[in-house]
Tab-separated table of C-alpha atoms and ligand atoms in Angstrom:
chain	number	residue	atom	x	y	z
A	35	UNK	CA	-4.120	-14.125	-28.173
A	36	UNK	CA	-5.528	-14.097	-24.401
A	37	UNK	CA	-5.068	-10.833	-22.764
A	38	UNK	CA	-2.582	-12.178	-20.498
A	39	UNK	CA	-0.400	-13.353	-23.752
A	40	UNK	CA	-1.073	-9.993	-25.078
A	41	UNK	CA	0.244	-7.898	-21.792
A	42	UNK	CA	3.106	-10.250	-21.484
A	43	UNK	CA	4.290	-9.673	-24.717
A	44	UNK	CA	4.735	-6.172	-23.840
A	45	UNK	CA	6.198	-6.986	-20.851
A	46	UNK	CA	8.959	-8.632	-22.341
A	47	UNK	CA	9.663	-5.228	-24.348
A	48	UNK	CA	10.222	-3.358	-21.687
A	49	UNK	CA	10.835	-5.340	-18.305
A	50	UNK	CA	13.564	-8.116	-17.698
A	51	UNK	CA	11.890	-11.706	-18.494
A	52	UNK	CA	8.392	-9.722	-18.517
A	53	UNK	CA	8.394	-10.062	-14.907
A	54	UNK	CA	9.531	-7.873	-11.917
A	55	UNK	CA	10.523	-10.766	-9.398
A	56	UNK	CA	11.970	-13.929	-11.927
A	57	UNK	CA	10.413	-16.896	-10.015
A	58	UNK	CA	7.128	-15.627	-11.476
A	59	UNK	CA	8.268	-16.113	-15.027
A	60	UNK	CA	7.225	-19.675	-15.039
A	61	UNK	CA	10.522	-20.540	-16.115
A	62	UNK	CA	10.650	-23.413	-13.473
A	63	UNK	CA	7.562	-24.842	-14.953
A	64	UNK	CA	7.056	-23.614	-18.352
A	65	UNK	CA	4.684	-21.328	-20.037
A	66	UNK	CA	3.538	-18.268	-19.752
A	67	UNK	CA	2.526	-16.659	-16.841
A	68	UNK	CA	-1.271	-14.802	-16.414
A	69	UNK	CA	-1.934	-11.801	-15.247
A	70	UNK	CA	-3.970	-10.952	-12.132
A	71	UNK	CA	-6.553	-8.304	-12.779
A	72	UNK	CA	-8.130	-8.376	-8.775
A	73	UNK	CA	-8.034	-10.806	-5.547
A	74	UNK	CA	-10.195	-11.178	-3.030
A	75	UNK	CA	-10.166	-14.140	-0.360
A	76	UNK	CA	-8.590	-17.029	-1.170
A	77	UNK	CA	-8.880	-16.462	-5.130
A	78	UNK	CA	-7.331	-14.339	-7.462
A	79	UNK	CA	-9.321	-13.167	-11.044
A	80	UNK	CA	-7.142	-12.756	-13.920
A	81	UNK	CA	-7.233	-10.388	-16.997
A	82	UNK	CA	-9.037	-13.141	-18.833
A	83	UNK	CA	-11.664	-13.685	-16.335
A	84	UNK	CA	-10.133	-16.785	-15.153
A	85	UNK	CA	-10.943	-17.174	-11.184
A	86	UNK	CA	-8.210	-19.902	-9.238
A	87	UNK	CA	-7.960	-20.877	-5.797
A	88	UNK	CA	-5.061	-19.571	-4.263
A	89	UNK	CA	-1.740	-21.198	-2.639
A	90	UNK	CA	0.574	-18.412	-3.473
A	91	UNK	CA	-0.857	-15.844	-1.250
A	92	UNK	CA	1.428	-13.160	-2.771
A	93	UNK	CA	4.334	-15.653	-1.388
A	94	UNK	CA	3.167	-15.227	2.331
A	95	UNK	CA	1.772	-11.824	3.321
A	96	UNK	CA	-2.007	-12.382	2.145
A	97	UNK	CA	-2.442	-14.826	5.651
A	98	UNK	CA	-5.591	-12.885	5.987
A	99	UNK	CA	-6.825	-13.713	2.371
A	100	UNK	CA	-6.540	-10.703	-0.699
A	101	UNK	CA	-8.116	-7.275	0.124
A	102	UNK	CA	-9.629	-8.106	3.782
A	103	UNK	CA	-11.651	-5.422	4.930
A	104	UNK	CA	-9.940	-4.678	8.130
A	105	UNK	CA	-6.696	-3.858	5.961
A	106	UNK	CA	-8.129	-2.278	2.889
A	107	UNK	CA	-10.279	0.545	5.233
A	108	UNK	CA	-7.209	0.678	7.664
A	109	UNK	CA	-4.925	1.774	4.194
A	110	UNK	CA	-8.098	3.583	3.181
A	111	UNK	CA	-8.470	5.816	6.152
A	112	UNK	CA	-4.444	6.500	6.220
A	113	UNK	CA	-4.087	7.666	3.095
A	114	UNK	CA	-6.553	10.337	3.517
A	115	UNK	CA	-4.549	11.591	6.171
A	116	UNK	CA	-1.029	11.099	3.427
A	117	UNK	CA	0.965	9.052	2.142
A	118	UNK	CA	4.350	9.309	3.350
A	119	UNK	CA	5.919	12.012	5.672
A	120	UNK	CA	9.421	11.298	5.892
A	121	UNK	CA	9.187	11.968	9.748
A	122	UNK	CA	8.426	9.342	12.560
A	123	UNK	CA	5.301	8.935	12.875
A	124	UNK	CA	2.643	7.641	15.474
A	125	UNK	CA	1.774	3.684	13.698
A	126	UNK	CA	5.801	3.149	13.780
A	127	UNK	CA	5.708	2.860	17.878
A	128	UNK	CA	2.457	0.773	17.710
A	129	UNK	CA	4.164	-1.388	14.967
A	130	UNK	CA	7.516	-1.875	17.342
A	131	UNK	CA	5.842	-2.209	20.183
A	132	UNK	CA	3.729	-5.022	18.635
A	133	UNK	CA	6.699	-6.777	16.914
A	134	UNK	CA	8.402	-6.459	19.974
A	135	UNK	CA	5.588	-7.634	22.270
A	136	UNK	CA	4.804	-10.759	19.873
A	137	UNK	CA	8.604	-11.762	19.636
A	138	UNK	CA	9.938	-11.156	22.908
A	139	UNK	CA	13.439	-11.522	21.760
A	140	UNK	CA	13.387	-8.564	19.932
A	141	UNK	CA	13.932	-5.801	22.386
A	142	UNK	CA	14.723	-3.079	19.583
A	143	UNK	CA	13.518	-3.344	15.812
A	144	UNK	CA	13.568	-1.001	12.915
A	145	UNK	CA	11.702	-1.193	9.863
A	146	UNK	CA	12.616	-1.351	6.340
A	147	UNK	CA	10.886	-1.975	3.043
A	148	UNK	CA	11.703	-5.805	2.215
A	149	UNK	CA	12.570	-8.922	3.774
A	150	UNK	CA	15.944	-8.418	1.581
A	151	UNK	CA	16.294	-5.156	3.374
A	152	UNK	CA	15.755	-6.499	6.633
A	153	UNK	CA	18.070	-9.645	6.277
A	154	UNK	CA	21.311	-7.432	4.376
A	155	UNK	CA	21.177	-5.110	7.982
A	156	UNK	CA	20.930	-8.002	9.586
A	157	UNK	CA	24.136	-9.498	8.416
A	158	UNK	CA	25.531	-5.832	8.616
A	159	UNK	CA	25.054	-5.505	12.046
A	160	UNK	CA	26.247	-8.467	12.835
A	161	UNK	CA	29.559	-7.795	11.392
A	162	UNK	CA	29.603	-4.386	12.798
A	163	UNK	CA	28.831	-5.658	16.404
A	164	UNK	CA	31.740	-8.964	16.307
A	165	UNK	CA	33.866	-6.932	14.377
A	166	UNK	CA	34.260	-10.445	12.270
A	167	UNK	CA	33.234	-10.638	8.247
A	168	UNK	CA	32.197	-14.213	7.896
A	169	UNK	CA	28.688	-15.694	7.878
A	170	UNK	CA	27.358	-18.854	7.586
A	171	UNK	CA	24.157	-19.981	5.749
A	172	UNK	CA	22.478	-23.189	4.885
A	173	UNK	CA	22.118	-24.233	1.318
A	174	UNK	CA	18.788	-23.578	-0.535
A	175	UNK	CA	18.210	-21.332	2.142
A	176	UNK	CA	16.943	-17.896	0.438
A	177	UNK	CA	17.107	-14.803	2.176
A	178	UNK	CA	16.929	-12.102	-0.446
A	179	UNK	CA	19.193	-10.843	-2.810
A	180	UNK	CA	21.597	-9.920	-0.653
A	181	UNK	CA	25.185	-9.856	-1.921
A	182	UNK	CA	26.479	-11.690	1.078
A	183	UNK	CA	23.597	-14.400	0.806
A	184	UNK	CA	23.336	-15.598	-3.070
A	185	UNK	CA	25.454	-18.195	-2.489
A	186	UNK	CA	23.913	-21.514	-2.885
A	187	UNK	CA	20.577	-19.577	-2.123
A	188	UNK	CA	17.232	-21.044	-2.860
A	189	UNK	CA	13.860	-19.859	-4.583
A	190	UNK	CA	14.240	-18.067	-7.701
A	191	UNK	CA	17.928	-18.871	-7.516
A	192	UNK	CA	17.709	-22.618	-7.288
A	193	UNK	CA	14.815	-22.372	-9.892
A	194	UNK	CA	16.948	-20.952	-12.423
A	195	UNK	CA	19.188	-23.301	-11.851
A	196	UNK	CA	22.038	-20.387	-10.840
A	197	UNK	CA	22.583	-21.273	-7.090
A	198	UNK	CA	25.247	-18.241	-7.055
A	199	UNK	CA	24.415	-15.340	-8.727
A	200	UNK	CA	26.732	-13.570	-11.616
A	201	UNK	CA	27.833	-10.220	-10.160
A	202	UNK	CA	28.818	-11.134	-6.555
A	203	UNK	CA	32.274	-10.706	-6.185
A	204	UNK	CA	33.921	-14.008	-5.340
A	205	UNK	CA	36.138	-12.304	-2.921
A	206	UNK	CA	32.595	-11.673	-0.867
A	207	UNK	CA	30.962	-14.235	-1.571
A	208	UNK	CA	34.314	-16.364	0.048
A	209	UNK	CA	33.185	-14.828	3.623
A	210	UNK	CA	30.495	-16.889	3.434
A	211	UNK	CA	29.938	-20.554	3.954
A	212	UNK	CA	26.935	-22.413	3.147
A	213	UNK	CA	26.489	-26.187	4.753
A	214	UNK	CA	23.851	-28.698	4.515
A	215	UNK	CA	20.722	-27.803	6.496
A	216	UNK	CA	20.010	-30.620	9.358
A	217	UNK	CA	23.793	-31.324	9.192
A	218	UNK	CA	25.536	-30.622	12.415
A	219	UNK	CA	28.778	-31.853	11.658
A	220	UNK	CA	29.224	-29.381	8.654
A	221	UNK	CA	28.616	-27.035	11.076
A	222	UNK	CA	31.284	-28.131	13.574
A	223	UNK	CA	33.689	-28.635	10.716
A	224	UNK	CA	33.010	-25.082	9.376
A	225	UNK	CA	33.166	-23.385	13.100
A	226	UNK	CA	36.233	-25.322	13.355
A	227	UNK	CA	38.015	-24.384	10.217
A	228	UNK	CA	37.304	-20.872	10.780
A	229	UNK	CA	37.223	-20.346	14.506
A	230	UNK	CA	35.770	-17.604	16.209
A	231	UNK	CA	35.490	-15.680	12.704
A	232	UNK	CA	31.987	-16.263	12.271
A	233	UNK	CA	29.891	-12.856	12.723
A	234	UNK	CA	26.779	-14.519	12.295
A	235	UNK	CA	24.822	-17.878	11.447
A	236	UNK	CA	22.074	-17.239	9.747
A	237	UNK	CA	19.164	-19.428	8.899
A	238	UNK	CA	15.463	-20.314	7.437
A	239	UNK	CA	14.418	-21.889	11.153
A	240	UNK	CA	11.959	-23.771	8.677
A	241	UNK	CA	13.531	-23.651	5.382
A	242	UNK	CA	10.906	-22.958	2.854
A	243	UNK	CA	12.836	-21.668	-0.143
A	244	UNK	CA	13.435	-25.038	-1.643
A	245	UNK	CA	10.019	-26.592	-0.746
A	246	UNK	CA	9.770	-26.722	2.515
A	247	UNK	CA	11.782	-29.566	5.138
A	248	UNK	CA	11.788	-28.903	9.100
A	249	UNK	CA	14.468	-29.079	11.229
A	250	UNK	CA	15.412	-31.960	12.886
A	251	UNK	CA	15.232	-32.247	16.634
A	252	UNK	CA	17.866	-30.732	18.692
A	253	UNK	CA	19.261	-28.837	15.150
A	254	UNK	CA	18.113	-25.568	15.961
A	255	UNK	CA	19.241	-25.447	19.538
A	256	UNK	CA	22.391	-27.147	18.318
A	257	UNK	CA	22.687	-23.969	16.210
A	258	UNK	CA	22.147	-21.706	18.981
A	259	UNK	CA	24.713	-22.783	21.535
A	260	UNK	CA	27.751	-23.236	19.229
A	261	UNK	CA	26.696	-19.436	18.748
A	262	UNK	CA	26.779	-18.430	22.255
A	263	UNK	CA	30.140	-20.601	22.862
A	264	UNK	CA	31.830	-18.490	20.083
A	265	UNK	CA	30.395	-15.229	20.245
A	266	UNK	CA	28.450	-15.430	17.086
A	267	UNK	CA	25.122	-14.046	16.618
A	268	UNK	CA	22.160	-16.459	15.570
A	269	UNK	CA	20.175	-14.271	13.076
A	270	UNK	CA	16.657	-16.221	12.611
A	271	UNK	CA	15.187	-14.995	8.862
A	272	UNK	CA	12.031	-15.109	9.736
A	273	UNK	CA	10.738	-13.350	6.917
A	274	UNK	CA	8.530	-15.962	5.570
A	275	UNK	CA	7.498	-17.660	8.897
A	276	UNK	CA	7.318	-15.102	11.515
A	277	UNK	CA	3.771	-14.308	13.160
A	278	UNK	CA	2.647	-16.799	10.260
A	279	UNK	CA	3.845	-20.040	12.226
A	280	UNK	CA	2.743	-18.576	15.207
A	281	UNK	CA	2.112	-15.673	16.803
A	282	UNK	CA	5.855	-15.179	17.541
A	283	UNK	CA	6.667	-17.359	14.348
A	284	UNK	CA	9.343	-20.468	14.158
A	285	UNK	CA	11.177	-19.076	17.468
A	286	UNK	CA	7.968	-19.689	19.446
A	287	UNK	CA	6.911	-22.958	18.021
A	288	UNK	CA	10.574	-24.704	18.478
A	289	UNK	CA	11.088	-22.173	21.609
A	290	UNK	CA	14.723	-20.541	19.944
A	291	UNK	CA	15.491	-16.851	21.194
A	292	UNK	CA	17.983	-15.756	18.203
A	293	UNK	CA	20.256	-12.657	18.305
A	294	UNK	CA	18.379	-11.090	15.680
A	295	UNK	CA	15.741	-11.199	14.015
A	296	UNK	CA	14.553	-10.721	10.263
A	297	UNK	CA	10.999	-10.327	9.167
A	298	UNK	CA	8.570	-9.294	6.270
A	299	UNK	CA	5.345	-10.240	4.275
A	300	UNK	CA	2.604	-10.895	7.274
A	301	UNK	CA	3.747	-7.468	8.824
A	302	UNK	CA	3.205	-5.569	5.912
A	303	UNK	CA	-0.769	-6.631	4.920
A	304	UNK	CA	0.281	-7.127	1.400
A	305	UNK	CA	2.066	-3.390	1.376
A	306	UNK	CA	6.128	-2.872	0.929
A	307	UNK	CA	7.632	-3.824	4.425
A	308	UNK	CA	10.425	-5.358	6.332
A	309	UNK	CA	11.892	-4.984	9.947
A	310	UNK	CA	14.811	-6.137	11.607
A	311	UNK	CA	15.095	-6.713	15.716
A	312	UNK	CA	16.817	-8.065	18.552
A	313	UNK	CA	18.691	-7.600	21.841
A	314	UNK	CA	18.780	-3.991	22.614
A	315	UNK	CA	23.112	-3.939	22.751
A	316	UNK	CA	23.385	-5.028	19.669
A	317	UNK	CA	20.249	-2.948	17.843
A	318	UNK	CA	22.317	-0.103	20.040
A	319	UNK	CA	25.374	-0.388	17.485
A	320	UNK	CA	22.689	1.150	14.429
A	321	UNK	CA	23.194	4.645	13.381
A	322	UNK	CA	22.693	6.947	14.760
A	323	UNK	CA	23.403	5.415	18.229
A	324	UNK	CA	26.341	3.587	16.753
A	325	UNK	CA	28.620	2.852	13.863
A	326	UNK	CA	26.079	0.633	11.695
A	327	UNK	CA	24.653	2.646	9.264
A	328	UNK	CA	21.305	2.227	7.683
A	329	UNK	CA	18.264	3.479	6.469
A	330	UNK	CA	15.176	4.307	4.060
A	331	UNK	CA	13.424	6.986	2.482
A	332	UNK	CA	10.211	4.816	2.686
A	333	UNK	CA	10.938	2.971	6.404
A	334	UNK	CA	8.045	3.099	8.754
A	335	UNK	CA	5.724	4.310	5.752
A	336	UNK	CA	2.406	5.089	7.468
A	337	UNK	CA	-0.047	2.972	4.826
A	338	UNK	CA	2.088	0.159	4.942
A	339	UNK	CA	2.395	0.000	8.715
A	340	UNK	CA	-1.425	0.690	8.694
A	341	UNK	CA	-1.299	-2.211	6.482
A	342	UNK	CA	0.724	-4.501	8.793
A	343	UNK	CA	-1.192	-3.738	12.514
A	344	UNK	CA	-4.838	-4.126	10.798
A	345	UNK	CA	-3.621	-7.506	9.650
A	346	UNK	CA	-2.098	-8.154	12.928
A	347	UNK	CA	-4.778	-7.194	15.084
A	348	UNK	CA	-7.629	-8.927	13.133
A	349	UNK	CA	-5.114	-12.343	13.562
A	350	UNK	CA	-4.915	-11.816	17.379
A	351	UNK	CA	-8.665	-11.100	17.286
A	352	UNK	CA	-9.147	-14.544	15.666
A	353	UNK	CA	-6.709	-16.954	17.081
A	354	UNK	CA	-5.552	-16.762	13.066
A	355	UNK	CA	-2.928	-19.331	14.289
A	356	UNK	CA	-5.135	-21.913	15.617
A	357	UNK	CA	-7.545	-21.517	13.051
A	358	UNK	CA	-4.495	-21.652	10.249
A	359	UNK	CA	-3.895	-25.029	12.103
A	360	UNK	CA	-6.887	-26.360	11.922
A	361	UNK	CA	-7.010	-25.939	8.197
A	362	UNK	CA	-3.798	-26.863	7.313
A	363	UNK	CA	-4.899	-30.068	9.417
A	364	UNK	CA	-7.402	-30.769	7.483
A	365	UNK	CA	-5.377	-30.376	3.703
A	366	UNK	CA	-2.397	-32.523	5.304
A	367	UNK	CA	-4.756	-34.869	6.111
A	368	UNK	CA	-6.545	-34.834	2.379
A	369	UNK	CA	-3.205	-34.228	0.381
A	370	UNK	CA	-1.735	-37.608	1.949
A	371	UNK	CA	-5.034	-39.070	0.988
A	372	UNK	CA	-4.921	-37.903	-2.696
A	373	UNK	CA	-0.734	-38.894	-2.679
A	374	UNK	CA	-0.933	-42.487	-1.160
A	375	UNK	CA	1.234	-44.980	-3.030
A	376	UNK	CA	2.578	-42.482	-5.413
A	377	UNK	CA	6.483	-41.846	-5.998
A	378	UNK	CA	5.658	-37.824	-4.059
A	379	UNK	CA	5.456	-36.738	-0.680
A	380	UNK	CA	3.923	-34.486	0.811
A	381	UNK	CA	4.835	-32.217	4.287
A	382	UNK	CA	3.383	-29.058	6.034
A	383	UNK	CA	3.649	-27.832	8.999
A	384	UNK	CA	0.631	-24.775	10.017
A	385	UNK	CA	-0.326	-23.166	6.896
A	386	UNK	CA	2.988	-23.698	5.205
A	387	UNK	CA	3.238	-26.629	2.695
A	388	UNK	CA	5.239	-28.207	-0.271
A	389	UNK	CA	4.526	-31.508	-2.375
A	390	UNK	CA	7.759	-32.835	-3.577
A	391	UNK	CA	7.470	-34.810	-6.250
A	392	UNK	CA	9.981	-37.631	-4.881
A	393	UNK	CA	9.839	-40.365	-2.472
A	394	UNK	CA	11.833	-40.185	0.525
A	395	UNK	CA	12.677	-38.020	3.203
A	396	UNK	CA	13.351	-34.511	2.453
A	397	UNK	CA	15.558	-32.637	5.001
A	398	UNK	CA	18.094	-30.745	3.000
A	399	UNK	CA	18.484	-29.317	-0.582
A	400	UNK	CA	20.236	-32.405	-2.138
A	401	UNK	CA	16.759	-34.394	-1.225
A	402	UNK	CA	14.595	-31.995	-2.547
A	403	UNK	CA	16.749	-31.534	-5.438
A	404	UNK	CA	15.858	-35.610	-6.589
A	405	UNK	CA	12.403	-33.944	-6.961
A	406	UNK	CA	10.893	-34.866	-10.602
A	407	UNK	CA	11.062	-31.295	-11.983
A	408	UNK	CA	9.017	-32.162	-15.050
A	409	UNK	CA	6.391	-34.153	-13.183
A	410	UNK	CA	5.932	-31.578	-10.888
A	411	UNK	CA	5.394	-28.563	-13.975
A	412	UNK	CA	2.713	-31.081	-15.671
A	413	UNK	CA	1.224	-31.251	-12.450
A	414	UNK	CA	1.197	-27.404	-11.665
A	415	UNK	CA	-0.600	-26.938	-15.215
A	416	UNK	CA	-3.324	-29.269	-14.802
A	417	UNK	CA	-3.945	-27.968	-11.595
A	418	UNK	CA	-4.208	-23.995	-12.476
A	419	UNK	CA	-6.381	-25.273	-15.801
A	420	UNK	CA	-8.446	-26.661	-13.564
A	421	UNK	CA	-8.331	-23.459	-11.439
A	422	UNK	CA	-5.949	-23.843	-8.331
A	423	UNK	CA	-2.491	-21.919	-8.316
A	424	UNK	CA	0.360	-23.038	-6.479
A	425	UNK	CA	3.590	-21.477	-6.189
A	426	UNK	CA	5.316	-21.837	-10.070
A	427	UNK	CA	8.134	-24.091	-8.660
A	428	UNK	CA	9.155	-27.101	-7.264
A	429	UNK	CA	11.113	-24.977	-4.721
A	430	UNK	CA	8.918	-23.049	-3.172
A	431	UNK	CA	5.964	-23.270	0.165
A	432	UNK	CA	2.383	-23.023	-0.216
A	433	UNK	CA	0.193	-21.019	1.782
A	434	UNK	CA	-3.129	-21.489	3.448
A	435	UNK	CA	-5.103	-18.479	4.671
A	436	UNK	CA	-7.961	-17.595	6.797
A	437	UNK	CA	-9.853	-17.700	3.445
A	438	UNK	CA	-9.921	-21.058	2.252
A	439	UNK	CA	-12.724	-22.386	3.750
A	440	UNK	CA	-12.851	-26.145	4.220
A	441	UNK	CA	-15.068	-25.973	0.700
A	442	UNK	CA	-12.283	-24.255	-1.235
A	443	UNK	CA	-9.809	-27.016	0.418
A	444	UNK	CA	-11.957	-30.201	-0.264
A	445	UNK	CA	-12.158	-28.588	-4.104
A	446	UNK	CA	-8.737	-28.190	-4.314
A	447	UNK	CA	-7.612	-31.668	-2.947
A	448	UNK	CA	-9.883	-32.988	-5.440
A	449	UNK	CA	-8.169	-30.672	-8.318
A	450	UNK	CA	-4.885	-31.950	-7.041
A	451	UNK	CA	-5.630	-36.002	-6.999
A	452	UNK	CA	-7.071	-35.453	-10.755
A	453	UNK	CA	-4.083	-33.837	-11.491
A	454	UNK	CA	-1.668	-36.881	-10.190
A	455	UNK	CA	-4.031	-39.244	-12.080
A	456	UNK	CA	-2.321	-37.292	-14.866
A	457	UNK	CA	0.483	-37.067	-14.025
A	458	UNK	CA	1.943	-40.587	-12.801
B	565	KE4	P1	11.797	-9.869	-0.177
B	565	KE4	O1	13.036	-9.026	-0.399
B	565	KE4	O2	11.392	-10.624	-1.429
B	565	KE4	O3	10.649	-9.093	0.437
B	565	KE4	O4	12.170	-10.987	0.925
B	565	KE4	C1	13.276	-11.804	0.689
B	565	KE4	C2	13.139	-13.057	1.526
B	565	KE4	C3	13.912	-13.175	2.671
B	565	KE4	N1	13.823	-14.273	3.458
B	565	KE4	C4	12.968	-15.283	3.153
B	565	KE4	C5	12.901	-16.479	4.049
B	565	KE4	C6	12.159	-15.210	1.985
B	565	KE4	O5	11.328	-16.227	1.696
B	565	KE4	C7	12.246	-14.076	1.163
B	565	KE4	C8	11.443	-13.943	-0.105
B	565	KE4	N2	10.624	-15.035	-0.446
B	565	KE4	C9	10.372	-15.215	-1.864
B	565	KE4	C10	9.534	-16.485	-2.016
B	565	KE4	N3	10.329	-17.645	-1.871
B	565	KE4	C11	9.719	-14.027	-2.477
B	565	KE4	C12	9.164	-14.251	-3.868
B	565	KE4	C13	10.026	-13.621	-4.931
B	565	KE4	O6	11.262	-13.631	-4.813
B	565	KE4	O7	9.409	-13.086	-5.906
């Protein structure tokens, strides 16, 4: 018995499906899952002593790489000084004025401790500030496990094959409406059969919870005038894509200024943290300006934001962005390579990726859900045997970092096309 067969084992005693988030169960591709006993860089070491190349990237935040010095000395030097006060403290202005100064349409943010966290007060404040309960959402979008928002959510949810989960009450989860992603009309039929009573929209501006598809052209701004004809609020979850797809994430690149905005992962250095932000009359409506109420023991914790502005500054220092590009460039360009003529395509857009293991466009769930489920879980194992880990799903993004040096990417592309070779 390996190590990691051992610890799982006693995982499974004592912790849900041995695991603490499902989608890393492996149940979407079989198997057991290992245990990681460091990272550094691009690659992570297990318990066994088995070293992979990395595409999970703890699921976004590690843009930097694991452990980079900047953000291990700046959590170093902040814990000496304690680890959580319970009082504002100095790092939460730097950290809001640096959200605010890198996504200009969030005037006011507050932080949280998730990306769940910061999408749930999103929706919240919404409703408090149109006074209206309904919300719609996008199927196989994923934005947490909100109540509100596991309904025909993606990620571990679509994984599992449960697109709503048990224990939402139905007369909730019938406030909101989920369309097809890319499909306008659904959207005009839905703001039509419920007029004026949507509080909010809210959306994956690059929906990356069920691979990964891109809007279409014009979709986005579609989105955000029928919000300003009707009064509802266009909350961008930008969790997953904000100051990863750019600076000022998916609302610079496709030039979108949302009502509000939710974000995680990047901001956090690999540390516990969300935020939410957005025009200053609506942030106005939180406690305890306003009616809204929220809040957390841990918000603002000082490591964490130490965390988040050592990652951030060492990514301005860099150009991360251009740099992600660059590499992301160059595995687009090796990935379609390694996938010509086979029945699987492959999309990416900066350092965000998916390889779909079906032919044909993919720009909602139902296309990504004619993905080969099966093919894609023999290919995930002969890849991480041969020692490069992507993400244990077929509905899920990969991530490049500042870490994977065009070496580790040329390796990996060649991992990946001996992998195919296997599997078709
Ligand atoms: P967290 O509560 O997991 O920090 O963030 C929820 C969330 C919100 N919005 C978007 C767009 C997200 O992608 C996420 C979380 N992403 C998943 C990966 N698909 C986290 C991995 C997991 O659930 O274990």
């Amino acid at each position: 018995m390996t190590a990691s067969e051992h610890l799982f084992e006693s995982a499974l005693r004592r912790i849900p499906g041995g695991v603490n988030s499902p989608v890393r169960a492996f149940r979407g591709v079989g198997g057991q899952p290992f245990f990681t006993k460091s990272a550094k860089g691009c690659r992570l070491t297990t318990v066994d002593g088995q070293e992979m190349i990395d595409y999970v990237g703890t699921w976004g935040p590690a843009i930097l790489g694991h452990a980079p010095e900047p953000v291990v000395s700046a959590v170093r030097e902040a814990a000496t000084h304690g680890l959580s006060f319970g009082t504002p403290n100095p790092l939460e202005v730097e950290m809001a004025e640096t959200i605010c100064r890198l996504v200009p349409s969030v005037e006011k943010v507050r932080m949280v401790n998730s990306g769940t966290e910061a999408t749930m007060s999103c929706v919240r404040l919404a409703r408090g500030f149109t006074g209206r309960d309904k919300i719609l959402k996008f199927e196989g979008c994923y934005h947490g496990h909100v109540d509100s928002l596991l309904v025909n959510a993606g990620s571990g949810a679509l994984t599992h094959g449960t697109p709503d989960s048990a224990g939402v009450p139905v007369a909730l989860a019938r406030l909101t409406v989920a369309v097809p992603f890319n499909d306008l009309d659904a959207v005009r039929a839905a703001f039509a059969a419920n007029p004026r009573e949507f509080a909010a929209i809210i959306v994956e501006p690059v929906p990356a919870n069920a691979g990964l598809y891109l809007p279409e052209p014009g979709f986005l701004e579609e989105l955000e005038k029928l919000c300003r004809d009707s009064g509802t609020l266009l909350i961008f979850d930008e969790v997953m894509t904000g100051f990863r797809l750019a600076r000022g994430g998916a609302q610079e690149v496709f030039g979108i200024r949302p009502d509000l905005t939710a974000l995680g992962k990047v901001i956090g250095g690999g540390l516990p943290v969300g935020a939410f932000g957005g025009r200053t009359e609506i942030m106005g409506q939180l406690s305890p300006d306003g009616p809204v109420y929220q809040a957390g023991t841990l918000s603002g914790n000082p490591l964490a934001l130490a965390a988040g502005l050592a990652q951030i500054r060492e990514l301005e220092r860099l150009d991360g962005w251009a740099r992600l590009e660059e590499s992301g460039a160059r595995f687009e360009t090796l990935a379609q390579e390694a996938t010509r003529g086979l029945p699987c395509s492959f999309r990416r857009i900066g350092s965000m990726f998916c390889l779909y293991f079906c032919e044909g466009p993919v720009v909602r769930l139902s296309d990504a859900m004619r993905s080969d489920r099966a093919k894609f879980a023999k290919f995930f194992h002969r890849c991480l045997a041969d020692g490069v880990y992507f993400a244990p799903s077929q509905f899920e993004s990969g991530f490049l970092s500042l870490a994977h040096t065009d070496a580790d990417i040329d390796e990996s592309v060649r991992v990946v096309a001996t992998a195919l070779a296997g599997v078709f």
